[in-house]
Amino acid sequence: MSDTYDMIILGAGPGGYVCAIRAAQLGMRVAIVEQRAQEESSGPRLGGTCLNVGCIPSKALLDSSEHFAMARDHFSEHGIQVGKPKIDIKTMMKRKEKVVDTLVGGISGLMKKNNITVIAGRGQLVSTGTVAVHSGKDAQDRKEYHARHIVLAMGSTPIELHNLPVDGTHIITSDHAIALSSVPKRLVVVGGGVIGLELGSVWARLGAEVQVVEFLPQICPFLDADVAKALQRSLGKQGLTFHCSTKVQEASVSGKGKNAHVLLRATNSKDESVEFEADKVLVCVGRKPVTESAGLSDAGVTISERGRVMVNHDFATNVEGVYAIGDLIDGPMLAHKAEEEGVALAELLAGHANTMDHNLIPNVIYTEPEVASVGLTEAQAKERGIAVKVGKFSYAANGRARAASATDGFVKILADSTSDQVLGAAIIGTRASDLLAEIVSVMAFGGSSEDIARTCHSHPTFSESVKEAALDCLGRVLHS
Ligand code: FAD
Ligand code: NAI
């Protein structure tokens, strides 16, 4: 078979593999290069960060640990007596691995179904139209491939802090925190962002004493301030402790074997020294795009000051015929954002219009309560001089939430004061991730709070809270 394709993609994460499928559907001859090795097979492990060490394993553990916490803390309220539940980490991890392996295998199946060539190895951009793939250590394990379009989709890896050197045992990243073999007694999480709260929740539910050290005054700085406050309060009730406006100085490991522990020194908002002792320190202060191992600088690809590959509105880099998508480029580092960009790029290269709207990328934190948001926050609307009306509805006034004992939360909708167009929303509460989908759809069609308010919602559902928040925008809330 010839080594020339219409499209070659470097990286088989959600950005790369989805781009490959859409391009193949549109009639292109596609190859995808992936470096993540498979233990028991010569083919690479597809699915990227998302499937292997990100979205899927973290959600599998969130679900398992939520069942455990429910059985321990809430079954008795429902009159269910199960005694004191015990945790079997080995089985929990095996289940997580099975979930991951099944989905990874599914991606290989999708590649076959769509006649996409999968190439194992580290891809390197050589120049317009040419990539090299290194499949081993020797120079002769290098082979060149050619394509009209080259798509960079190499994703991201955890940022490491020079004063907290990761050793994988005591100072760890999310890659390790999804695969611990026992529950740490004390876990310090550095970074009160999405990973810190999700994986912090997992280990807190399973019995770890979790302290979160956040550099800024607010956890999850991208959230509406009142939503972030409510989330911190809820997680606080579950046993997580928060230290905001706290700057990490250094960490040292002392003791050996089972007695080893980490001493973390930091300074608080008053510039006082504070110390934390922990069995493990999870560093989750953001992720950095993979721009160094794929020959980008030699090929002349422009990288921004923030370390992202620079692209124009149509995902084109400054090198002709070379495009980039996903975590590599600007915007939130989210799997669904990478996927949408993959689809949009494949369609653009097949001559279609670019339909992607970067203002409508939803963001979800899968803690309990969940937090889901889209569009503008109140602070952003104010900064941009946009007058908005805010509609809010508490889960405590929702019948289904009462029936489920899930009254902790609220829906908040922002609509333009003049036109009533919905400009943003944030939901904190059980099933927030699913409730947000309705609001995203309405926003995609340029809809108003009146549109949501006039839509009949089933009773009793959590979704009635969305309707009530929309009614509140209009001053017509019914149940509060
Ligand atoms: P990646 O998924 O990072 O894929 C890039 C692939 O390229 C990798 O497989 C890598 O091995 C490969 N690669 C790199 N360099 C080369 C090379 N030179 N040659 C060949 N292959 C190469 N997002 C969500 O939307 N929802 C979530 O719930 C969520 N949870 C997360 C939980 C955790 C713990 C983490 C770490 C991330 C989470 N994310 C979540 C973020 C999500 O995983 C990423 O945004 C997404 O995977 C980015 O997709 P991508 O295709 O750009 O890159
Ligand atoms: P993040 O950007 O969400 O949060 C990092 C946090 O660390 C911020 O609050 C930041 O202020 C803080 N921080 C930065 N430097 C610090 C320091 N020196 N000391 C203390 N705090 C510091 O990054 P995170 O949690 O690492 O996640 C990376 C990305 O992965 C996320 O941005 C998100 O895009 C993606 N992700 C998405 C998930 C989802 O969609 N549910 C789940 C997990 C990850």
Coordinates of C-alpha atoms and ligand atoms in Angstrom, one line a residue:
M1 CA 0.0 0.0 0.0
S2 CA 1.3 3.5 -0.8
D3 CA 2.5 5.7 2.0
T4 CA 0.6 8.7 0.7
Y5 CA -2.7 9.8 2.2
D6 CA -5.2 12.7 2.0
M7 CA -4.8 13.3 5.8
I8 CA -2.3 12.1 8.4
I9 CA -3.1 12.9 12.0
L10 CA -0.5 12.9 14.8
G11 CA -2.2 11.7 18.1
A12 CA -5.2 9.5 18.5
G13 CA -7.0 11.3 21.4
P14 CA -10.6 12.5 21.0
G15 CA -9.5 15.3 18.8
G16 CA -7.4 13.1 16.4
Y17 CA -9.5 9.9 16.2
V18 CA -12.8 11.8 15.7
C19 CA -11.2 14.0 13.0
A20 CA -10.0 10.7 11.4
I21 CA -13.5 9.2 11.4
R22 CA -15.2 12.4 10.0
A23 CA -12.5 12.8 7.3
A24 CA -12.9 9.1 6.3
Q25 CA -16.7 9.5 6.2
L26 CA -16.1 12.4 3.8
G27 CA -14.1 10.2 1.4
M28 CA -10.6 11.0 2.5
R29 CA -7.8 8.4 2.7
V30 CA -6.7 8.8 6.3
A31 CA -3.8 7.6 8.5
I32 CA -3.4 8.2 12.3
V33 CA -0.2 8.0 14.2
E34 CA -0.2 7.1 17.9
Q35 CA 2.8 6.6 20.2
R36 CA 1.0 5.2 23.3
A37 CA 2.1 1.5 23.4
Q38 CA -0.2 -1.4 24.1
E39 CA 1.1 -4.0 26.5
E40 CA -0.2 -7.1 24.8
S41 CA -0.4 -6.1 21.2
S42 CA 1.7 -4.5 18.5
G43 CA -0.9 -1.9 17.7
P44 CA -0.9 1.4 19.8
R45 CA -3.5 2.2 22.5
L46 CA -5.9 4.7 21.0
G47 CA -8.2 7.2 22.8
G48 CA -5.5 9.6 24.1
T49 CA -5.5 11.2 27.6
C50 CA -9.3 11.0 27.7
L51 CA -9.7 7.3 27.5
N52 CA -6.5 6.1 29.1
V53 CA -5.7 8.5 32.0
G54 CA -8.3 11.2 31.9
C55 CA -12.1 11.5 31.5
I56 CA -13.0 7.8 31.6
P57 CA -10.8 6.3 34.4
S58 CA -11.6 9.4 36.6
K59 CA -15.3 9.0 36.0
A60 CA -15.2 5.3 36.7
L61 CA -13.6 6.0 40.0
L62 CA -16.0 8.8 40.8
D63 CA -18.9 6.5 40.2
S64 CA -17.5 3.7 42.3
S65 CA -16.6 6.0 45.2
E66 CA -20.0 7.6 45.0
H67 CA -21.7 4.2 45.4
F68 CA -19.4 3.6 48.4
A69 CA -20.1 6.9 50.0
M70 CA -23.9 6.5 49.4
A71 CA -23.9 3.0 51.1
R72 CA -21.8 4.3 54.0
D73 CA -23.5 7.7 54.6
H74 CA -27.0 7.7 53.1
F75 CA -28.5 4.2 52.7
S76 CA -29.8 4.2 56.3
E77 CA -31.9 7.3 55.6
H78 CA -33.7 5.3 53.0
G79 CA -34.2 2.4 55.5
I80 CA -31.6 0.2 53.9
Q81 CA -29.3 -1.5 56.3
V82 CA -26.1 -2.9 54.8
G83 CA -23.8 -2.7 57.8
K84 CA -20.4 -0.9 57.4
P85 CA -19.3 -1.2 53.8
K86 CA -15.7 -2.2 53.1
I87 CA -13.6 -1.0 50.2
D88 CA -11.7 -3.3 47.9
I89 CA -9.4 -1.0 45.9
K90 CA -8.0 -3.9 43.7
T91 CA -11.5 -4.7 42.5
M92 CA -12.4 -1.1 42.0
M93 CA -9.3 -0.5 39.9
K94 CA -9.9 -3.7 37.9
R95 CA -13.4 -2.5 37.0
K96 CA -12.0 0.9 36.0
E97 CA -9.4 -0.8 33.8
K98 CA -12.0 -3.0 32.2
V99 CA -14.1 0.1 31.3
V100 CA -11.1 1.8 29.8
D101 CA -9.9 -1.3 27.9
T102 CA -13.4 -1.9 26.4
L103 CA -13.6 1.7 25.1
V104 CA -10.0 1.7 23.9
G105 CA -10.7 -1.5 22.0
G106 CA -13.9 0.1 20.6
I107 CA -11.8 2.9 19.0
S108 CA -9.6 0.4 17.2
G109 CA -12.8 -1.2 15.9
L110 CA -14.0 2.3 14.7
M111 CA -10.7 2.8 12.9
K112 CA -11.1 -0.6 11.0
K113 CA -14.7 0.1 10.2
N114 CA -13.8 3.5 8.6
N115 CA -10.7 2.1 6.8
I116 CA -8.3 4.3 8.7
T117 CA -4.7 3.2 8.8
V118 CA -3.3 3.1 12.3
I119 CA 0.5 3.6 12.6
A120 CA 2.3 2.9 15.8
G121 CA 5.1 5.2 16.8
R122 CA 6.2 8.8 17.6
G123 CA 5.2 11.1 14.8
Q124 CA 7.3 14.0 13.8
L125 CA 6.4 16.8 11.4
V126 CA 9.1 17.2 8.8
S127 CA 7.7 19.8 6.5
T128 CA 4.6 20.6 4.4
G129 CA 3.2 17.3 3.3
T130 CA 5.6 15.0 5.1
V131 CA 5.8 13.3 8.5
A132 CA 8.2 10.8 9.9
V133 CA 7.3 8.0 12.3
H134 CA 9.8 6.6 14.8
S135 CA 8.7 3.1 15.8
G136 CA 11.9 2.1 17.8
K137 CA 15.1 3.5 19.2
D138 CA 17.3 3.0 16.1
A139 CA 17.6 5.5 13.3
Q140 CA 16.4 2.8 10.8
D141 CA 13.1 2.6 12.6
R142 CA 12.1 5.8 11.0
K143 CA 9.7 5.9 8.1
E144 CA 8.3 8.8 6.1
Y145 CA 4.7 9.3 5.1
H146 CA 3.1 11.9 2.9
A147 CA -0.3 13.7 2.9
R148 CA -2.0 16.8 1.6
H149 CA -3.2 17.7 5.1
I150 CA -1.3 17.1 8.3
V151 CA -3.3 17.4 11.6
L152 CA -1.4 17.9 14.9
A153 CA -3.5 16.5 17.7
M154 CA -0.8 15.5 20.3
G155 CA -2.8 16.8 23.3
S156 CA -1.3 17.7 26.7
T157 CA 0.5 16.4 29.8
P158 CA 0.4 17.5 33.4
I159 CA 2.3 20.7 34.3
E160 CA 5.0 20.0 36.9
L161 CA 6.2 22.5 39.5
H162 CA 10.0 22.8 39.9
N163 CA 9.6 23.0 43.7
L164 CA 7.4 19.8 43.8
P165 CA 9.3 17.3 41.7
V166 CA 7.0 14.4 40.8
D167 CA 8.4 11.0 41.8
G168 CA 5.2 9.0 41.1
T169 CA 5.1 7.7 44.7
H170 CA 4.9 10.5 47.1
I171 CA 4.5 13.5 44.8
I172 CA 2.1 12.4 42.0
T173 CA 0.1 13.7 39.1
S174 CA -3.4 12.6 38.0
D175 CA -1.8 9.8 36.0
H176 CA -0.8 8.2 39.3
A177 CA -3.9 9.3 41.3
I178 CA -6.2 7.3 39.1
A179 CA -4.2 4.1 39.9
L180 CA -3.3 4.1 43.6
S181 CA -3.2 0.6 45.2
S182 CA -4.5 1.8 48.6
V183 CA -6.3 4.8 50.2
P184 CA -3.8 7.3 51.4
K185 CA -4.4 8.4 55.0
R186 CA -3.5 12.1 54.2
L187 CA -3.7 13.5 50.7
V188 CA -2.7 17.1 49.9
V189 CA -4.0 18.3 46.6
V190 CA -2.0 21.3 45.1
G191 CA -4.4 23.1 42.7
G192 CA -8.1 23.6 43.5
G193 CA -9.1 23.1 39.8
V194 CA -11.1 20.4 38.1
I195 CA -8.7 17.5 38.6
G196 CA -8.1 18.5 42.2
L197 CA -11.7 18.5 43.1
E198 CA -12.7 15.4 41.2
L199 CA -9.8 13.1 42.3
G200 CA -9.8 14.8 45.7
S201 CA -13.5 13.8 46.0
V202 CA -12.7 10.2 45.0
W203 CA -10.1 9.7 47.7
A204 CA -12.0 11.7 50.3
R205 CA -15.0 9.5 49.8
L206 CA -12.9 6.4 50.2
G207 CA -11.6 7.7 53.6
A208 CA -8.5 9.9 52.9
E209 CA -8.1 13.2 54.8
V210 CA -7.9 15.6 51.8
Q211 CA -6.6 19.1 52.0
V212 CA -6.7 21.4 48.9
V213 CA -4.1 24.1 48.5
E214 CA -5.1 26.7 46.0
F215 CA -2.9 29.6 44.9
L216 CA -5.9 32.0 44.0
P217 CA -8.6 33.3 46.4
Q218 CA -11.2 31.1 44.7
I219 CA -11.3 27.4 43.7
C220 CA -12.0 26.8 40.0
P221 CA -11.3 30.4 39.0
F222 CA -13.3 30.0 35.7
L223 CA -16.6 29.6 37.6
D224 CA -19.1 32.2 38.7
A225 CA -18.0 33.2 42.2
D226 CA -21.3 32.2 44.0
V227 CA -21.1 28.7 42.3
A228 CA -17.5 28.2 43.3
K229 CA -18.4 29.2 46.9
A230 CA -21.4 26.8 47.0
L231 CA -19.2 24.0 45.6
Q232 CA -16.5 24.7 48.2
R233 CA -19.2 24.6 51.0
S234 CA -20.6 21.3 49.7
L235 CA -17.2 19.6 49.4
G236 CA -16.3 21.0 52.8
K237 CA -19.3 19.2 54.3
Q238 CA -17.9 16.0 52.7
G239 CA -14.6 16.4 54.6
L240 CA -12.3 18.2 52.1
T241 CA -10.4 21.2 53.6
F242 CA -9.5 24.2 51.5
H243 CA -6.6 26.6 51.8
C244 CA -7.1 29.3 49.2
S245 CA -4.6 32.2 48.6
T246 CA -1.9 29.8 49.6
K247 CA 1.4 29.6 47.8
V248 CA 3.5 26.4 47.8
Q249 CA 7.1 26.9 48.6
E250 CA 8.7 23.4 48.7
A251 CA 8.3 19.8 49.6
S252 CA 10.5 17.2 51.1
V253 CA 10.1 13.5 51.6
S254 CA 11.3 12.0 54.9
G255 CA 11.2 8.5 56.3
K256 CA 11.3 5.3 54.4
G257 CA 8.9 2.6 53.2
K258 CA 5.5 2.7 55.0
N259 CA 6.7 5.5 57.3
A260 CA 7.7 7.9 54.4
H261 CA 5.7 11.1 54.3
V262 CA 5.9 14.5 52.5
L263 CA 6.3 17.8 54.3
L264 CA 4.9 20.6 52.2
R265 CA 5.8 24.2 53.1
A266 CA 3.6 27.1 51.9
T267 CA 2.7 30.7 52.6
N268 CA -0.8 31.9 53.2
S269 CA -2.6 35.1 52.3
K270 CA -1.1 36.9 55.3
D271 CA 2.4 35.8 54.2
E272 CA 2.6 33.4 57.2
S273 CA 4.3 30.0 56.8
V274 CA 2.1 27.0 56.9
E275 CA 3.0 23.3 56.8
F276 CA 1.2 20.3 55.5
E277 CA 2.1 16.6 56.2
A278 CA 0.8 14.1 53.8
D279 CA 1.3 10.5 52.5
K280 CA 0.8 11.8 49.0
V281 CA 0.8 15.2 47.3
L282 CA -1.2 15.4 44.1
V283 CA 0.0 18.1 41.8
C284 CA -2.7 19.3 39.5
V285 CA -2.0 22.9 38.5
G286 CA -3.0 22.6 34.9
R287 CA -1.8 20.8 31.8
K288 CA 0.7 21.8 29.1
P289 CA 0.4 21.2 25.3
V290 CA 2.8 18.6 23.8
T291 CA 4.8 20.8 21.5
E292 CA 8.3 19.6 22.1
S293 CA 8.6 16.0 20.8
A294 CA 7.1 16.2 17.4
G295 CA 9.5 18.4 15.5
L296 CA 7.3 21.5 15.5
S297 CA 10.1 24.0 16.1
D298 CA 12.3 22.5 13.4
A299 CA 9.4 22.6 11.0
G300 CA 8.8 26.3 11.8
V301 CA 5.4 26.0 13.5
T302 CA 4.6 29.1 15.6
I303 CA 4.0 28.5 19.3
S304 CA 2.3 31.2 21.4
E305 CA 3.8 32.7 24.6
R306 CA 1.4 30.5 26.5
G307 CA 2.9 27.4 24.8
R308 CA -0.1 26.6 22.5
V309 CA 0.2 26.0 18.8
M310 CA -1.0 29.1 17.0
V311 CA -3.8 28.6 14.5
N312 CA -6.2 30.8 12.7
H313 CA -10.0 30.5 12.8
D314 CA -9.9 27.5 10.5
F315 CA -7.3 25.6 12.6
A316 CA -4.4 26.3 10.1
T317 CA -0.9 26.8 11.5
N318 CA 1.6 29.1 9.8
V319 CA 3.0 26.1 7.9
E320 CA 1.1 25.3 4.8
G321 CA -1.1 22.2 4.9
V322 CA -0.5 21.8 8.7
Y323 CA -3.4 22.2 11.1
A324 CA -3.8 21.7 14.9
I325 CA -6.8 20.9 17.2
G326 CA -7.6 20.0 20.8
D327 CA -5.5 20.6 23.8
L328 CA -2.6 21.8 21.6
I329 CA -4.4 25.0 20.7
D330 CA -6.2 27.8 22.6
G331 CA -9.4 27.2 24.6
P332 CA -10.4 24.9 27.4
M333 CA -8.7 21.6 27.5
L334 CA -11.8 19.4 27.1
A335 CA -12.5 16.2 25.2
H336 CA -15.7 17.4 23.6
K337 CA -14.0 20.7 22.5
A338 CA -11.2 18.5 20.8
E339 CA -13.9 16.3 19.2
E340 CA -15.9 19.3 17.8
E341 CA -12.7 20.8 16.4
G342 CA -11.8 17.4 14.8
V343 CA -15.2 17.3 13.0
A344 CA -15.1 21.0 12.1
L345 CA -11.6 20.7 10.6
A346 CA -12.4 17.5 8.6
E347 CA -15.5 19.2 7.2
L348 CA -13.6 22.4 6.3
L349 CA -10.9 20.4 4.5
A350 CA -13.7 18.7 2.5
G351 CA -15.0 22.1 1.4
H352 CA -17.8 22.6 4.0
A353 CA -18.3 25.6 6.2
N354 CA -16.8 25.8 9.7
T355 CA -19.8 25.6 12.1
M356 CA -18.0 25.4 15.4
D357 CA -19.0 28.0 18.0
H358 CA -16.3 28.3 20.7
N359 CA -18.6 30.3 22.9
L360 CA -20.8 27.3 23.4
I361 CA -18.4 24.8 25.0
P362 CA -20.0 23.4 28.2
N363 CA -17.8 22.7 31.2
V364 CA -18.6 20.1 33.8
I365 CA -17.0 19.2 37.1
Y366 CA -18.1 15.7 38.1
T367 CA -18.1 16.1 41.8
E368 CA -21.2 15.6 44.0
P369 CA -22.9 18.0 43.6
E370 CA -21.9 18.4 39.9
V371 CA -21.2 21.8 38.5
A372 CA -22.0 22.5 34.8
S373 CA -21.6 25.8 33.1
V374 CA -21.7 27.4 29.6
G375 CA -21.3 30.9 28.1
L376 CA -20.8 34.0 30.2
T377 CA -20.5 34.3 33.9
E378 CA -22.1 37.3 35.7
A379 CA -18.6 38.8 36.2
Q380 CA -17.7 38.4 32.5
A381 CA -21.0 40.0 31.4
K382 CA -20.2 43.0 33.7
E383 CA -16.7 43.3 32.3
R384 CA -18.1 43.4 28.8
G385 CA -20.7 46.0 29.7
I386 CA -23.6 43.6 28.9
A387 CA -26.7 44.2 31.0
V388 CA -28.1 40.9 32.1
K389 CA -31.0 39.6 34.1
V390 CA -30.3 36.7 36.4
G391 CA -32.8 33.9 37.1
K392 CA -32.1 31.5 39.9
F393 CA -33.9 28.5 41.3
S394 CA -32.9 26.3 44.2
Y395 CA -33.0 22.5 44.1
A396 CA -34.6 22.7 47.6
A397 CA -37.9 23.8 45.9
N398 CA -37.8 21.0 43.3
G399 CA -40.0 18.0 44.1
R400 CA -37.7 15.4 42.4
A401 CA -34.7 16.8 44.2
R402 CA -36.6 16.5 47.5
A403 CA -37.6 12.9 46.7
A404 CA -33.9 12.1 46.0
S405 CA -32.6 14.0 49.1
A406 CA -30.5 16.0 46.6
T407 CA -31.5 19.5 47.7
D408 CA -28.0 21.0 47.6
G409 CA -27.8 23.1 44.5
F410 CA -29.3 25.7 42.2
V411 CA -29.7 26.7 38.6
K412 CA -28.7 30.1 37.4
I413 CA -29.5 31.5 34.0
L414 CA -28.2 34.8 32.5
A415 CA -30.2 36.5 29.8
D416 CA -29.7 39.7 27.9
S417 CA -31.7 42.5 29.7
T418 CA -33.1 43.8 26.4
S419 CA -33.4 40.9 24.0
D420 CA -33.9 38.1 26.6
Q421 CA -31.4 35.9 24.7
V422 CA -29.8 33.4 27.0
L423 CA -26.0 34.3 27.3
G424 CA -24.9 31.9 30.0
A425 CA -25.8 29.4 32.7
A426 CA -24.3 27.6 35.7
I427 CA -25.9 24.7 37.5
I428 CA -24.6 23.2 40.7
G429 CA -26.4 20.1 41.9
T430 CA -27.1 16.4 41.2
R431 CA -27.4 15.7 37.4
A432 CA -26.2 19.2 36.5
S433 CA -24.2 17.8 33.6
D434 CA -27.4 16.5 32.0
L435 CA -29.6 19.5 32.8
L436 CA -27.1 21.9 31.1
A437 CA -27.6 20.2 27.7
E438 CA -31.0 21.8 27.3
I439 CA -29.6 25.3 27.9
V440 CA -26.7 24.7 25.5
S441 CA -29.2 23.7 22.7
V442 CA -31.3 26.8 23.4
M443 CA -28.2 29.0 23.2
A444 CA -27.1 27.3 20.0
F445 CA -30.4 28.4 18.4
G446 CA -30.1 31.9 19.8
G447 CA -33.0 31.2 22.1
S448 CA -34.4 33.2 25.1
S449 CA -35.3 32.5 28.7
E450 CA -38.9 32.8 27.5
D451 CA -38.3 29.9 25.1
I452 CA -37.2 27.7 28.0
A453 CA -40.0 29.0 30.3
R454 CA -42.7 28.2 27.7
T455 CA -41.4 24.6 27.1
C456 CA -43.4 21.9 28.9
H457 CA -41.0 20.0 31.3
S458 CA -41.9 16.6 32.7
H459 CA -42.9 16.4 36.3
P460 CA -41.3 15.5 38.7
T461 CA -37.9 16.0 37.2
F462 CA -34.8 17.9 38.1
S463 CA -35.2 19.7 34.7
E464 CA -38.1 21.7 36.1
S465 CA -35.5 23.7 38.0
V466 CA -34.2 24.9 34.6
K467 CA -37.6 26.0 33.6
E468 CA -38.2 27.8 36.9
A469 CA -34.8 29.6 36.7
A470 CA -35.9 30.8 33.2
L471 CA -39.2 31.9 34.6
D472 CA -37.3 33.8 37.3
C473 CA -35.4 35.7 34.6
L474 CA -38.9 36.9 33.5
G475 CA -40.1 37.7 37.1
R476 CA -42.6 34.8 36.9
V477 CA -41.1 32.0 39.0
L478 CA -43.9 29.7 40.2
H479 CA -42.5 27.5 43.0
S480 CA -40.4 29.9 45.2
Ligands
FAD1 P1 -5.0 13.8 24.0 O1 -6.3 13.1 24.5 O2 -4.1 14.2 25.0 O3 -4.4 12.8 22.9 C1 -3.2 13.1 22.3 C2 -2.6 11.8 21.9 O4 -1.4 12.1 21.1 C3 -2.1 10.9 23.0 O5 -2.6 9.6 22.9 C4 -0.6 10.9 22.9 O6 0.0 9.7 23.2 C5 -0.4 11.2 21.4 N1 0.8 11.8 21.0 C6 1.5 12.8 21.5 N2 2.6 13.1 20.8 C7 2.6 12.2 19.8 C8 3.5 12.1 18.7 N3 4.6 12.8 18.5 N4 3.3 11.0 17.8 C9 2.2 10.2 18.0 N5 1.3 10.4 19.0 C10 1.5 11.4 19.9 N6 -12.2 16.4 29.5 C11 -13.5 16.4 29.4 O7 -14.1 16.9 28.5 N7 -14.3 15.8 30.4 C12 -13.7 15.2 31.4 O8 -14.4 14.6 32.3 C13 -12.3 15.2 31.5 N8 -11.7 14.6 32.6 C14 -10.3 14.6 32.6 C15 -9.7 13.9 33.7 C16 -8.3 13.9 33.8 C17 -7.7 13.2 35.0 C18 -7.5 14.5 32.8 C19 -6.0 14.5 32.9 C20 -8.1 15.1 31.7 C21 -9.5 15.2 31.6 N9 -10.2 15.8 30.6 C22 -11.5 15.8 30.5 C23 -9.4 16.5 29.5 C24 -9.3 15.6 28.3 O9 -8.8 14.4 28.6 C25 -8.5 16.3 27.2 O10 -9.0 17.6 27.0 C26 -8.6 15.6 25.9 O11 -8.1 14.3 26.0 C27 -7.8 16.3 24.8 O12 -7.9 15.6 23.6 P2 -6.7 15.7 22.5 O13 -7.2 14.8 21.4 O14 -6.4 17.1 22.2 O15 -5.4 15.1 23.2
NAI2 P1 -7.1 23.5 36.3 O1 -6.6 24.6 35.4 O2 -8.5 23.1 36.2 O3 -6.8 24.0 37.8 C1 -5.5 24.3 38.2 C2 -5.7 25.0 39.5 O4 -4.4 25.1 40.1 C3 -6.2 26.4 39.3 O5 -7.2 26.7 40.2 C4 -4.9 27.3 39.6 O6 -5.2 28.5 40.2 C5 -4.2 26.4 40.6 N1 -2.8 26.6 40.7 C6 -1.9 26.9 39.6 N2 -0.6 27.0 40.1 C7 -0.7 26.7 41.4 C8 0.3 26.6 42.5 N3 1.6 26.8 42.2 N4 -0.1 26.3 43.7 C9 -1.5 26.1 44.0 N5 -2.4 26.2 43.0 C10 -2.0 26.4 41.8 O7 -6.1 22.3 36.0 P2 -6.2 20.8 36.4 O8 -7.1 20.6 37.5 O9 -4.8 20.3 36.5 O10 -6.8 20.1 35.1 C11 -6.2 20.3 33.9 C12 -7.3 20.4 32.8 O11 -7.8 19.1 32.5 C13 -8.5 21.2 33.2 O12 -8.2 22.6 32.9 C14 -9.6 20.7 32.3 O13 -9.5 21.4 31.1 C15 -9.2 19.2 32.1 N6 -10.0 18.4 33.0 C16 -11.4 18.4 32.7 C17 -12.2 17.7 33.5 C18 -13.7 17.8 33.3 O14 -14.1 18.3 32.2 N7 -14.6 17.3 34.2 C19 -11.8 16.9 34.6 C20 -10.3 16.9 34.8 C21 -9.5 17.7 34.0

